[in-house]
């Protein structure tokens, strides 16, 4: 580990911990059995981060029946208020944001309150943005319950709601006080949601850690089976990589953009198909294979490594092609903001030089893109 993110093995407690190093805004991430089966353990873990007597849990109608009780029982005699939002990306909106603000004011929460996001990325992003702005900013804790939120959205401080003009158009960089990722909650996650989270895990191997990528290849069957040792390892290593990148470049002035590997293609796919047809991680999976093929042409990635990426994603039950999805290369290029009139436009792609090493390239030509897309459409 670099000094940007320290890892401590606390195996005796069945919990791994690491730190996102951001000066006075540094915070820990706890991974493993953080206490969903033992309220006293969860209470002990949460206590150092609860400074006042008020707590508001933001969750949704799917997660509340499964896990709200466990978190409530760990909060003792504090004033605990629960806001349950409907399930779905469409509720990551200014409308829900306003409803949560009204709720907190009605329940008389003050500046020493602490918000707890109990849910996936939708709940976490919305709760984080409320925390960033309620009374100019209050404490918040992330308790992510999807694999995607445990390895990506709960870490790094991007908070936002959507606007009809685009996803995540209104938001703030605002870091949580701590992240508690309990692997037992992944047992109830639907298969497609689980696989979508694995796409982001594979991304960390490609962009940062070739050994981790090889570990994922060797342990693909255990990952599909959601074996606990495999879950603890992938969540911890993914968070370490994300922590290291975010610690270097919190506000995406440069280096943090590498976390968007595969996402330029992925976002175009989501936009063209209509949000919701493919999950974000599924679109990113196809996008990462496209970015690998582009990298073979553009930045010297070995063809064999591009093929390894495609094979691993397939083994993890993720899509790797656009075939059958009624998309064509021209529409994709338009959706990415590059039409034929824009020669060597400034759209940035994250490309791989070799497994575990990527860079941001701004001079990818339309013809190189057309060549890559022709293999997929
Ligand atoms: P999500 O929050 O919509 O959760 C997916 C589904 O799983 C939902 O139906 C949810 O209710 C359900 N669910 C959650 N936990 C469960 C559990 N343990 N058991 C059973 N069902 C469960 O989706 P997501 O993939 O977690 O997050 C997607 C969101 O994250 C998007 O809004 C995206 O923009 C955002 N995101 C943010 C960042 C960031 O850095 N802030 C990064 C990536 C994605
Ligand atoms: N998910 C990309 C980032 O956090 O920067």
CSV table of C-alpha atoms and ligand atoms in Angstrom, one decimal:
chain,number,residue,atom,x,y,z
A,1,UNK,CA,0.0,0.0,0.0
A,2,UNK,CA,1.1,3.5,-0.7
A,3,UNK,CA,0.8,6.2,2.0
A,4,UNK,CA,-2.4,7.4,0.4
A,5,UNK,CA,-4.4,4.5,1.8
A,6,UNK,CA,-3.3,2.3,4.6
A,7,UNK,CA,-4.7,-1.2,5.1
A,8,UNK,CA,-5.0,-3.0,8.5
A,9,UNK,CA,-5.7,-6.7,8.7
A,10,UNK,CA,-8.2,-7.1,11.6
A,11,UNK,CA,-9.0,-10.7,10.6
A,12,UNK,CA,-9.7,-11.6,14.2
A,13,UNK,CA,-12.7,-9.3,14.0
A,14,UNK,CA,-13.6,-10.6,10.5
A,15,UNK,CA,-13.2,-7.0,9.4
A,16,UNK,CA,-10.7,-5.3,7.1
A,17,UNK,CA,-10.1,-1.6,7.4
A,18,UNK,CA,-8.4,0.9,5.3
A,19,UNK,CA,-8.2,4.7,5.1
A,20,UNK,CA,-9.1,7.2,2.4
A,21,UNK,CA,-6.3,9.8,3.1
A,22,UNK,CA,-7.6,13.3,2.5
A,23,UNK,CA,-6.0,15.3,5.3
A,24,UNK,CA,-8.6,16.4,7.9
A,25,UNK,CA,-11.3,14.8,5.7
A,26,UNK,CA,-9.7,11.4,5.9
A,27,UNK,CA,-12.0,8.5,6.8
A,28,UNK,CA,-12.0,4.7,7.3
A,29,UNK,CA,-13.7,2.0,5.3
A,30,UNK,CA,-14.6,-1.2,7.2
A,31,UNK,CA,-15.2,-4.3,5.1
A,32,UNK,CA,-16.5,-7.7,6.2
A,33,UNK,CA,-18.7,-8.7,9.1
A,34,UNK,CA,-19.2,-5.1,10.4
A,35,UNK,CA,-22.1,-6.2,12.7
A,36,UNK,CA,-25.3,-6.8,10.7
A,37,UNK,CA,-25.7,-10.1,12.7
A,38,UNK,CA,-24.6,-8.4,16.0
A,39,UNK,CA,-26.1,-5.0,17.0
A,40,UNK,CA,-23.6,-4.5,19.8
A,41,UNK,CA,-20.7,-4.9,17.3
A,42,UNK,CA,-22.3,-2.4,14.8
A,43,UNK,CA,-23.1,0.0,17.7
A,44,UNK,CA,-19.4,-0.1,18.8
A,45,UNK,CA,-18.3,0.5,15.2
A,46,UNK,CA,-20.7,3.5,14.7
A,47,UNK,CA,-20.3,5.1,18.1
A,48,UNK,CA,-17.1,7.1,17.4
A,49,UNK,CA,-18.8,8.8,14.4
A,50,UNK,CA,-22.0,9.8,16.1
A,51,UNK,CA,-21.2,13.1,17.9
A,52,UNK,CA,-24.7,14.4,18.7
A,53,UNK,CA,-27.9,12.8,19.8
A,54,UNK,CA,-29.7,12.9,16.4
A,55,UNK,CA,-29.5,10.4,13.6
A,56,UNK,CA,-31.5,10.3,10.3
A,57,UNK,CA,-31.4,7.1,8.3
A,58,UNK,CA,-32.1,7.5,4.6
A,59,UNK,CA,-33.0,4.2,2.9
A,60,UNK,CA,-35.6,2.8,0.5
A,61,UNK,CA,-38.6,0.6,0.4
A,62,UNK,CA,-36.7,-2.5,-0.7
A,63,UNK,CA,-33.8,-2.3,1.7
A,64,UNK,CA,-35.8,-1.2,4.8
A,65,UNK,CA,-37.5,-4.5,5.3
A,66,UNK,CA,-34.2,-6.3,4.9
A,67,UNK,CA,-31.8,-4.3,7.0
A,68,UNK,CA,-33.3,-1.2,8.7
A,69,UNK,CA,-33.9,-3.1,12.0
A,70,UNK,CA,-30.2,-4.1,12.3
A,71,UNK,CA,-29.0,-0.5,11.9
A,72,UNK,CA,-31.8,1.0,14.2
A,73,UNK,CA,-30.9,-1.5,17.0
A,74,UNK,CA,-27.3,-0.3,16.9
A,75,UNK,CA,-28.3,3.3,17.6
A,76,UNK,CA,-29.4,3.1,21.2
A,77,UNK,CA,-31.4,5.9,22.8
A,78,UNK,CA,-30.6,8.5,20.2
A,79,UNK,CA,-33.4,10.4,18.3
A,80,UNK,CA,-33.5,8.2,15.2
A,81,UNK,CA,-35.7,9.3,12.3
A,82,UNK,CA,-36.1,7.2,9.1
A,83,UNK,CA,-36.8,8.5,5.6
A,84,UNK,CA,-37.8,5.8,3.2
A,85,UNK,CA,-37.7,6.7,-0.4
A,86,UNK,CA,-39.3,4.7,-3.3
A,87,UNK,CA,-36.8,2.4,-5.1
A,88,UNK,CA,-35.3,3.5,-8.4
A,89,UNK,CA,-32.9,5.8,-10.2
A,90,UNK,CA,-35.8,8.2,-11.1
A,91,UNK,CA,-36.0,9.0,-7.4
A,92,UNK,CA,-32.4,10.3,-7.3
A,93,UNK,CA,-34.0,13.7,-8.0
A,94,UNK,CA,-34.4,17.2,-6.7
A,95,UNK,CA,-37.9,16.3,-5.7
A,96,UNK,CA,-36.8,13.6,-3.3
A,97,UNK,CA,-34.0,15.9,-2.1
A,98,UNK,CA,-36.5,18.5,-1.2
A,99,UNK,CA,-38.7,15.9,0.6
A,100,UNK,CA,-35.7,14.8,2.7
A,101,UNK,CA,-34.9,18.4,3.6
A,102,UNK,CA,-38.5,19.0,4.6
A,103,UNK,CA,-38.4,15.8,6.7
A,104,UNK,CA,-35.2,16.8,8.5
A,105,UNK,CA,-36.6,20.3,9.3
A,106,UNK,CA,-39.9,18.9,10.4
A,107,UNK,CA,-38.1,16.5,12.8
A,108,UNK,CA,-36.0,19.4,14.0
A,109,UNK,CA,-32.6,18.0,13.1
A,110,UNK,CA,-29.8,20.5,13.9
A,111,UNK,CA,-26.3,21.0,12.7
A,112,UNK,CA,-25.0,18.2,14.9
A,113,UNK,CA,-27.2,15.5,13.3
A,114,UNK,CA,-25.7,12.6,11.4
A,115,UNK,CA,-27.2,11.2,8.3
A,116,UNK,CA,-26.8,7.5,7.5
A,117,UNK,CA,-27.2,6.3,3.9
A,118,UNK,CA,-28.4,2.7,4.1
A,119,UNK,CA,-28.7,1.4,0.5
A,120,UNK,CA,-27.1,1.3,-2.9
A,121,UNK,CA,-25.7,4.1,-5.0
A,122,UNK,CA,-29.0,5.9,-5.5
A,123,UNK,CA,-29.6,6.2,-1.7
A,124,UNK,CA,-25.9,7.0,-1.1
A,125,UNK,CA,-25.6,9.7,-3.8
A,126,UNK,CA,-28.8,11.4,-2.7
A,127,UNK,CA,-28.1,11.2,1.1
A,128,UNK,CA,-24.6,12.5,0.5
A,129,UNK,CA,-25.9,15.5,-1.4
A,130,UNK,CA,-28.5,16.2,1.4
A,131,UNK,CA,-25.6,16.0,4.0
A,132,UNK,CA,-23.5,18.3,1.9
A,133,UNK,CA,-26.1,21.0,1.9
A,134,UNK,CA,-28.4,20.6,5.0
A,135,UNK,CA,-27.6,23.6,7.2
A,136,UNK,CA,-24.4,24.1,5.2
A,137,UNK,CA,-23.2,20.5,5.7
A,138,UNK,CA,-23.7,17.8,8.4
A,139,UNK,CA,-22.0,14.5,9.1
A,140,UNK,CA,-22.9,11.4,7.2
A,141,UNK,CA,-22.0,7.8,7.2
A,142,UNK,CA,-22.3,5.4,4.3
A,143,UNK,CA,-23.7,1.8,4.8
A,144,UNK,CA,-23.6,0.6,1.2
A,145,UNK,CA,-25.7,-2.5,0.4
A,146,UNK,CA,-25.0,-3.2,-3.2
A,147,UNK,CA,-21.6,-4.5,-4.5
A,148,UNK,CA,-21.4,-1.4,-6.8
A,149,UNK,CA,-21.9,1.0,-3.9
A,150,UNK,CA,-19.4,-1.0,-1.7
A,151,UNK,CA,-16.6,-0.8,-4.3
A,152,UNK,CA,-17.4,2.5,-5.9
A,153,UNK,CA,-20.1,5.0,-5.1
A,154,UNK,CA,-19.8,5.1,-1.3
A,155,UNK,CA,-16.1,5.9,-1.6
A,156,UNK,CA,-14.7,9.2,-2.9
A,157,UNK,CA,-17.2,11.8,-2.1
A,158,UNK,CA,-19.1,12.3,-5.3
A,159,UNK,CA,-22.7,13.1,-4.3
A,160,UNK,CA,-25.5,14.1,-6.6
A,161,UNK,CA,-29.1,14.0,-7.9
A,162,UNK,CA,-30.2,13.8,-11.5
A,163,UNK,CA,-31.8,16.6,-13.6
A,164,UNK,CA,-34.0,15.9,-16.6
A,165,UNK,CA,-31.1,17.2,-18.7
A,166,UNK,CA,-28.7,14.6,-17.5
A,167,UNK,CA,-27.5,12.2,-14.7
A,168,UNK,CA,-25.7,13.6,-11.7
A,169,UNK,CA,-26.1,17.2,-12.9
A,170,UNK,CA,-26.6,18.7,-9.5
A,171,UNK,CA,-24.2,17.7,-6.7
A,172,UNK,CA,-21.1,18.2,-4.6
A,173,UNK,CA,-17.9,16.6,-3.6
A,174,UNK,CA,-18.6,15.8,0.1
A,175,UNK,CA,-16.8,12.9,2.0
A,176,UNK,CA,-18.5,10.7,4.5
A,177,UNK,CA,-17.1,10.2,8.0
A,178,UNK,CA,-16.9,6.5,7.6
A,179,UNK,CA,-18.0,3.6,5.3
A,180,UNK,CA,-19.3,0.3,6.7
A,181,UNK,CA,-19.5,-2.4,4.0
A,182,UNK,CA,-21.0,-5.6,5.4
A,183,UNK,CA,-20.6,-8.5,3.0
A,184,UNK,CA,-23.6,-10.4,4.4
A,185,UNK,CA,-26.0,-8.0,2.8
A,186,UNK,CA,-24.9,-9.1,-0.6
A,187,UNK,CA,-26.7,-12.4,-0.1
A,188,UNK,CA,-30.0,-10.8,-1.0
A,189,UNK,CA,-28.7,-8.8,-4.0
A,190,UNK,CA,-30.3,-9.9,-7.3
A,191,UNK,CA,-27.9,-11.7,-9.7
A,192,UNK,CA,-27.8,-8.9,-12.3
A,193,UNK,CA,-27.1,-6.2,-9.7
A,194,UNK,CA,-24.3,-8.4,-8.3
A,195,UNK,CA,-22.7,-8.9,-11.7
A,196,UNK,CA,-23.0,-5.2,-12.4
A,197,UNK,CA,-20.9,-4.5,-9.3
A,198,UNK,CA,-18.3,-7.0,-10.5
A,199,UNK,CA,-17.8,-5.0,-13.6
A,200,UNK,CA,-16.4,-2.1,-11.6
A,201,UNK,CA,-14.2,-4.5,-9.6
A,202,UNK,CA,-12.7,-5.8,-12.9
A,203,UNK,CA,-12.1,-2.1,-13.8
A,204,UNK,CA,-9.7,-1.7,-10.9
A,205,UNK,CA,-7.6,-4.6,-12.1
A,206,UNK,CA,-7.4,-3.1,-15.6
A,207,UNK,CA,-6.6,0.4,-14.6
A,208,UNK,CA,-4.3,-0.1,-11.6
A,209,UNK,CA,-3.4,-3.6,-10.6
A,210,UNK,CA,-2.5,-6.4,-13.0
A,211,UNK,CA,-1.9,-8.9,-10.1
A,212,UNK,CA,-5.5,-8.2,-8.9
A,213,UNK,CA,-6.8,-8.8,-12.4
A,214,UNK,CA,-5.0,-12.2,-12.4
A,215,UNK,CA,-6.5,-13.0,-9.0
A,216,UNK,CA,-9.9,-12.3,-10.4
A,217,UNK,CA,-9.3,-14.6,-13.3
A,218,UNK,CA,-8.1,-17.4,-10.9
A,219,UNK,CA,-11.1,-16.9,-8.6
A,220,UNK,CA,-13.9,-16.2,-11.0
A,221,UNK,CA,-16.0,-19.3,-10.0
A,222,UNK,CA,-15.7,-18.3,-6.3
A,223,UNK,CA,-16.8,-14.8,-7.2
A,224,UNK,CA,-19.8,-16.0,-9.1
A,225,UNK,CA,-20.7,-18.1,-6.0
A,226,UNK,CA,-20.3,-15.0,-3.8
A,227,UNK,CA,-17.9,-16.8,-1.5
A,228,UNK,CA,-17.0,-14.7,1.5
A,229,UNK,CA,-13.3,-14.8,1.3
A,230,UNK,CA,-13.6,-13.6,-2.3
A,231,UNK,CA,-16.0,-10.8,-1.5
A,232,UNK,CA,-13.9,-9.5,1.4
A,233,UNK,CA,-10.8,-9.5,-0.9
A,234,UNK,CA,-12.4,-7.8,-3.9
A,235,UNK,CA,-14.2,-5.1,-1.8
A,236,UNK,CA,-11.1,-4.3,0.2
A,237,UNK,CA,-8.7,-4.2,-2.8
A,238,UNK,CA,-11.2,-2.2,-4.9
A,239,UNK,CA,-11.6,0.4,-2.1
A,240,UNK,CA,-7.8,0.5,-1.7
A,241,UNK,CA,-7.4,1.3,-5.4
A,242,UNK,CA,-10.2,3.9,-5.4
A,243,UNK,CA,-8.9,5.4,-2.2
A,244,UNK,CA,-5.4,5.8,-3.7
A,245,UNK,CA,-6.7,7.5,-6.8
A,246,UNK,CA,-9.1,9.8,-5.0
A,247,UNK,CA,-6.4,10.7,-2.5
A,248,UNK,CA,-4.2,11.9,-5.4
A,249,UNK,CA,-7.0,13.8,-7.1
A,250,UNK,CA,-10.1,14.3,-5.1
A,251,UNK,CA,-12.0,16.7,-7.5
A,252,UNK,CA,-11.1,15.0,-10.8
A,253,UNK,CA,-8.6,17.6,-12.0
A,254,UNK,CA,-6.7,14.8,-13.8
A,255,UNK,CA,-5.8,11.4,-12.5
A,256,UNK,CA,-9.2,10.5,-11.1
A,257,UNK,CA,-10.5,10.4,-14.7
A,258,UNK,CA,-8.9,6.9,-15.0
A,259,UNK,CA,-11.8,5.6,-12.9
A,260,UNK,CA,-13.9,6.3,-16.0
A,261,UNK,CA,-12.3,3.5,-18.0
A,262,UNK,CA,-15.0,2.0,-20.3
A,263,UNK,CA,-17.5,4.7,-19.2
A,264,UNK,CA,-17.4,6.9,-22.3
A,265,UNK,CA,-18.7,4.0,-24.4
A,266,UNK,CA,-20.9,2.8,-21.5
A,267,UNK,CA,-22.6,6.1,-21.0
A,268,UNK,CA,-23.3,6.3,-24.8
A,269,UNK,CA,-24.8,2.8,-24.7
A,270,UNK,CA,-27.1,3.7,-21.7
A,271,UNK,CA,-28.2,6.9,-23.4
A,272,UNK,CA,-29.1,5.2,-26.7
A,273,UNK,CA,-30.8,2.2,-25.2
A,274,UNK,CA,-32.7,4.4,-22.7
A,275,UNK,CA,-31.7,4.4,-19.0
A,276,UNK,CA,-32.8,1.2,-17.3
A,277,UNK,CA,-32.6,-1.3,-20.2
A,278,UNK,CA,-29.1,-2.3,-19.2
A,279,UNK,CA,-27.7,-1.7,-15.7
A,280,UNK,CA,-24.9,0.8,-15.5
A,281,UNK,CA,-22.3,-2.0,-14.7
A,282,UNK,CA,-23.6,-4.0,-17.7
A,283,UNK,CA,-23.1,-1.1,-20.1
A,284,UNK,CA,-19.7,-0.4,-18.5
A,285,UNK,CA,-18.8,-4.1,-19.1
A,286,UNK,CA,-19.4,-3.7,-22.8
A,287,UNK,CA,-17.6,-0.3,-22.7
A,288,UNK,CA,-14.5,-1.8,-21.1
A,289,UNK,CA,-14.2,-4.4,-23.8
A,290,UNK,CA,-14.6,-1.6,-26.4
A,291,UNK,CA,-12.0,0.5,-24.7
A,292,UNK,CA,-9.7,-2.6,-24.6
A,293,UNK,CA,-10.1,-3.1,-28.4
A,294,UNK,CA,-9.5,0.7,-28.9
A,295,UNK,CA,-6.4,0.4,-26.8
A,296,UNK,CA,-5.0,-2.4,-29.0
A,297,UNK,CA,-5.2,0.0,-31.9
A,298,UNK,CA,-4.3,3.2,-30.2
A,299,UNK,CA,-2.0,2.6,-27.2
A,300,UNK,CA,-0.4,-0.8,-27.7
A,301,UNK,CA,-2.3,-3.0,-25.4
A,302,UNK,CA,-1.6,-6.6,-26.3
A,303,UNK,CA,-4.4,-8.3,-28.1
A,304,UNK,CA,-4.1,-11.2,-25.7
A,305,UNK,CA,-4.8,-8.8,-22.7
A,306,UNK,CA,-7.9,-7.4,-24.5
A,307,UNK,CA,-9.1,-11.0,-24.9
A,308,UNK,CA,-8.5,-11.7,-21.2
A,309,UNK,CA,-10.7,-8.8,-20.3
A,310,UNK,CA,-13.5,-10.0,-22.5
A,311,UNK,CA,-13.2,-13.6,-21.2
A,312,UNK,CA,-13.2,-12.6,-17.5
A,313,UNK,CA,-16.3,-10.4,-17.9
A,314,UNK,CA,-18.1,-13.2,-19.7
A,315,UNK,CA,-17.2,-15.6,-16.9
A,316,UNK,CA,-18.7,-13.2,-14.4
A,317,UNK,CA,-22.0,-13.2,-16.4
A,318,UNK,CA,-21.6,-9.8,-17.9
A,319,UNK,CA,-22.4,-8.7,-21.5
A,320,UNK,CA,-19.5,-8.0,-23.8
A,321,UNK,CA,-21.1,-7.1,-27.1
A,322,UNK,CA,-23.8,-4.8,-28.6
A,323,UNK,CA,-25.0,-7.5,-31.0
A,324,UNK,CA,-28.7,-7.8,-30.7
A,325,UNK,CA,-29.1,-4.4,-29.1
A,326,UNK,CA,-30.1,-2.5,-32.3
A,327,UNK,CA,-27.2,0.1,-32.0
A,328,UNK,CA,-25.0,1.2,-34.8
A,329,UNK,CA,-21.6,2.8,-34.9
A,330,UNK,CA,-22.8,6.1,-36.2
A,331,UNK,CA,-25.4,6.5,-33.4
A,332,UNK,CA,-22.7,5.6,-30.8
A,333,UNK,CA,-20.3,8.2,-32.2
A,334,UNK,CA,-23.1,10.8,-32.1
A,335,UNK,CA,-24.0,9.8,-28.6
A,336,UNK,CA,-20.4,10.3,-27.5
A,337,UNK,CA,-20.5,13.8,-28.8
A,338,UNK,CA,-18.3,13.1,-31.8
A,339,UNK,CA,-19.8,13.3,-35.3
A,340,UNK,CA,-18.0,13.1,-38.6
A,341,UNK,CA,-17.3,16.8,-38.6
A,342,UNK,CA,-15.3,16.6,-35.5
A,343,UNK,CA,-11.9,15.3,-36.6
A,344,UNK,CA,-9.6,14.4,-33.7
A,345,UNK,CA,-12.0,16.0,-31.3
A,346,UNK,CA,-11.3,16.7,-27.7
A,347,UNK,CA,-13.4,13.9,-26.3
A,348,UNK,CA,-11.3,12.0,-23.8
A,349,UNK,CA,-10.9,8.2,-23.6
A,350,UNK,CA,-9.2,6.2,-21.0
A,351,UNK,CA,-6.9,3.8,-22.8
A,352,UNK,CA,-4.7,1.0,-21.5
A,353,UNK,CA,-1.0,0.6,-22.4
A,354,UNK,CA,-0.8,-2.7,-20.6
A,355,UNK,CA,-2.8,-4.6,-18.0
A,356,UNK,CA,-2.9,-2.5,-14.8
A,357,UNK,CA,-1.8,0.7,-16.5
A,358,UNK,CA,-4.0,3.3,-18.3
A,359,UNK,CA,-3.9,6.9,-19.4
A,360,UNK,CA,-6.3,9.6,-20.6
A,361,UNK,CA,-6.0,10.2,-24.3
A,362,UNK,CA,-7.6,13.2,-26.0
A,363,UNK,CA,-6.7,12.6,-29.6
A,364,UNK,CA,-8.6,9.5,-30.5
A,365,UNK,CA,-9.7,9.9,-34.1
A,366,UNK,CA,-13.2,9.2,-35.4
A,367,UNK,CA,-11.8,6.7,-37.8
A,368,UNK,CA,-10.2,4.7,-34.9
A,369,UNK,CA,-13.5,4.8,-33.1
A,370,UNK,CA,-15.4,3.6,-36.2
A,371,UNK,CA,-13.0,0.7,-36.6
A,372,UNK,CA,-13.5,-0.4,-33.0
A,373,UNK,CA,-17.2,0.0,-33.1
A,374,UNK,CA,-17.6,-1.9,-36.3
A,375,UNK,CA,-16.5,-5.0,-34.4
A,376,UNK,CA,-19.3,-4.6,-31.9
A,377,UNK,CA,-22.4,-3.4,-33.7
B,1,LIG,P1,-29.3,1.1,-6.7
B,1,LIG,O1,-29.0,2.0,-5.6
B,1,LIG,O2,-30.4,1.5,-7.6
B,1,LIG,O3,-29.5,-0.4,-6.2
B,1,LIG,C1,-29.8,-1.4,-7.1
B,1,LIG,C2,-31.1,-2.2,-6.7
B,1,LIG,O4,-30.7,-3.1,-5.6
B,1,LIG,C3,-32.2,-1.4,-6.1
B,1,LIG,O5,-33.4,-1.9,-6.5
B,1,LIG,C4,-32.0,-1.5,-4.6
B,1,LIG,O6,-33.2,-1.3,-3.8
B,1,LIG,C5,-31.6,-2.9,-4.5
B,1,LIG,N1,-30.8,-3.3,-3.3
B,1,LIG,C6,-29.8,-2.6,-2.7
B,1,LIG,N2,-29.2,-3.3,-1.8
B,1,LIG,C7,-29.8,-4.5,-1.8
B,1,LIG,C8,-29.6,-5.7,-1.1
B,1,LIG,N3,-28.6,-5.8,-0.2
B,1,LIG,N4,-30.4,-6.8,-1.3
B,1,LIG,C9,-31.4,-6.7,-2.2
B,1,LIG,N5,-31.6,-5.6,-3.0
B,1,LIG,C10,-30.8,-4.5,-2.8
B,1,LIG,O7,-28.0,0.9,-7.7
B,1,LIG,P2,-26.5,0.9,-7.5
B,1,LIG,O8,-26.0,0.1,-8.6
B,1,LIG,O9,-26.1,0.5,-6.1
B,1,LIG,O10,-26.1,2.4,-7.7
B,1,LIG,C11,-26.3,3.1,-8.9
B,1,LIG,C12,-26.2,4.6,-8.6
B,1,LIG,O11,-24.9,4.9,-8.2
B,1,LIG,C13,-26.4,5.4,-9.8
B,1,LIG,O12,-27.3,6.5,-9.5
B,1,LIG,C14,-25.0,6.0,-10.2
B,1,LIG,O13,-25.1,7.2,-10.8
B,1,LIG,C15,-24.4,6.0,-8.8
B,1,LIG,N6,-23.0,6.0,-8.8
B,1,LIG,C16,-22.3,6.9,-8.1
B,1,LIG,C17,-20.9,6.9,-8.0
B,1,LIG,C18,-20.2,7.9,-7.2
B,1,LIG,O14,-19.0,7.9,-7.2
B,1,LIG,N7,-20.9,8.6,-6.3
B,1,LIG,C19,-20.2,5.9,-8.7
B,1,LIG,C20,-20.9,4.9,-9.4
B,1,LIG,C21,-22.3,5.0,-9.5
B,2,LIG,N1,-17.1,6.5,-10.2
B,2,LIG,C1,-16.0,7.4,-10.6
B,2,LIG,C2,-15.5,8.3,-9.6
B,2,LIG,O1,-15.9,8.2,-8.4
B,2,LIG,O2,-14.7,9.2,-9.9
